[in-house]
Amino acid sequence: MSQTHLASTPPRTAYAALLACTTLGTLSSTIISAPINVIAHAIGASPRGIVFAVSAFTLAMVLCAPLSGWMCQRFGSRQVLGWSLLLMVAAQAGAALSQNLAFLVVMRALQGVACSAIPPAVQQVLGRYWARHRARAMAGWAAAIGVGQSLGPPLGGFVADTLGWRWVFLTHAFLSLVLLVLSLTVVPAVPGANAPLHTSGMATLMIGISALVGAVSWLGQQGSAWVAGCFAVVGLLALVWHSRLGRTKSGPFVPAGLTTERRYVASTAAAGTVMGCVGVAIVATPLRLGHDLGLGPGPIGLVMLALALAMTLAAPLSSRITERLSTRRSLRGGLVFLAAGLGALLLVPETAPRGLGVAAMVAALALTGSAIGVVQARAAHGLMSSPAAANGVALGLHNMLRFAGLAVGYSWVAIAYPTGHLSLVYGVPVVFVAATWVLARWTAPPAPADPIPATRKGCT
């Protein structure tokens, strides 16, 4: 296949299918949020047990993200995307048949494995075929994530109320099957390359990051501190071993310079930070809406919709901002507004005038969601403008840290919220946002949007 052919822009149906796959991946996480109590009651699960079923999905994504990135590079993005959607169909159908918590946890973990392959596969195809419109393409990708955040809770609640909770999973399985057919028929192929698996590097990275995230998640489930400490020690030892692999005969896990390049570092830090903030916002804010403002589940869902809708609308607008400013300035501006939004979420319920609390929270959520959309879109643009965009393992590592940020955000709320110190709940994420803002100053403006060089079968 010629490089010219690879660089040509496919039809709009291909782009729509890729964005729909992105929405589907987000939907697989959010669609069970509304009927989660109904599911727990039906299978006899405790509150902690059903939360573990939710966590299993995210932990599986974290664990498998780098391997999924390598598979995209080795076997081709479209093929791996097809495999992931097929596994999603099977895992969602399996979840619909769950009779107990253990089986549901396994099915949710398999869904997480399937979802881990969607971001690198979609990113590689977008980076290859929409390179000349990279800013807008990645803004659309970020907006698709917001669509999944928006649709998940109301769709899951509606299906559970009308057809029963098992149809929540069956509905997702049907949508996955439709997208499987579309991905195999309209999405262009990105051929695989001869990319040997760095077994020791992959194993130490997966163990290291997963153990650290597992330690935080364990604390969030009110598990014993010594078990969390053991997880943390294992994770740190694995990462130390991983860092020393470059000095051994097996060589570095990722080609030298890719993961230390400025755009990659800043974009990955921003992506992980913003996903952590997403986790904090979508878990802590409903708790406050119920406790401080006395809202029920239905009104809380409607108020939280402001966050997801703002994410969806702001991401495409960010590409136009970047046309006037640089990616770096847009990213840093988004981080400033993200810190302001988190501060507003902390202060609004206590300072808003009587009777205006709900409206003020909607405004705070809209500000936070807009900032999240901008940061996600600009981080994705910076990533796909870096040399690492052509390396599947580097993309997998980026997405691993994105997913880890989300998992840590969830767990941080579980750890900090029961203390009653809300300044900790929202303040610690603001510290990470500030640190990411400083790091973003270091990144260079993106290179011209040239097509990513073609990979061929048998090339090294």
PDB file of C-alpha atoms in Angstrom, residues 10 27 36 87 114-115 128 130 150 183 266 302 317 349-350 352 420 432 436:
ATOM      1  CA  PRO A  10     -11.429   8.411   3.744  1.00  0.00           C
ATOM      2  CA  LEU A  27     -20.693   4.250  27.175  1.00  0.00           C
ATOM      3  CA  ILE A  36     -26.324   0.010  39.525  1.00  0.00           C
ATOM      4  CA  LEU A  87     -14.970  -9.349  22.704  1.00  0.00           C
ATOM      5  CA  ALA A 114     -12.045  -4.882  25.146  1.00  0.00           C
ATOM      6  CA  CYS A 115     -12.352  -1.144  25.833  1.00  0.00           C
ATOM      7  CA  ARG A 128      -2.782   8.368   9.777  1.00  0.00           C
ATOM      8  CA  TRP A 130      -6.711  12.771   9.088  1.00  0.00           C
ATOM      9  CA  SER A 150     -23.861  12.273  28.392  1.00  0.00           C
ATOM     10  CA  SER A 183     -15.523  -0.931  11.427  1.00  0.00           C
ATOM     11  CA  ALA A 266       2.951  17.284  28.557  1.00  0.00           C
ATOM     12  CA  LEU A 302     -30.228  16.140  35.035  1.00  0.00           C
ATOM     13  CA  LEU A 317     -14.611  24.701  19.718  1.00  0.00           C
ATOM     14  CA  PRO A 349     -23.123  24.794  47.543  1.00  0.00           C
ATOM     15  CA  GLU A 350     -21.962  26.769  50.587  1.00  0.00           C
ATOM     16  CA  ALA A 352     -24.752  30.383  46.567  1.00  0.00           C
ATOM     17  CA  GLY A 420     -15.710  15.507  55.650  1.00  0.00           C
ATOM     18  CA  PHE A 432      -2.195  18.296  40.151  1.00  0.00           C
ATOM     19  CA  THR A 436       0.416  20.053  34.898  1.00  0.00           C
TER      20      THR A 436
END
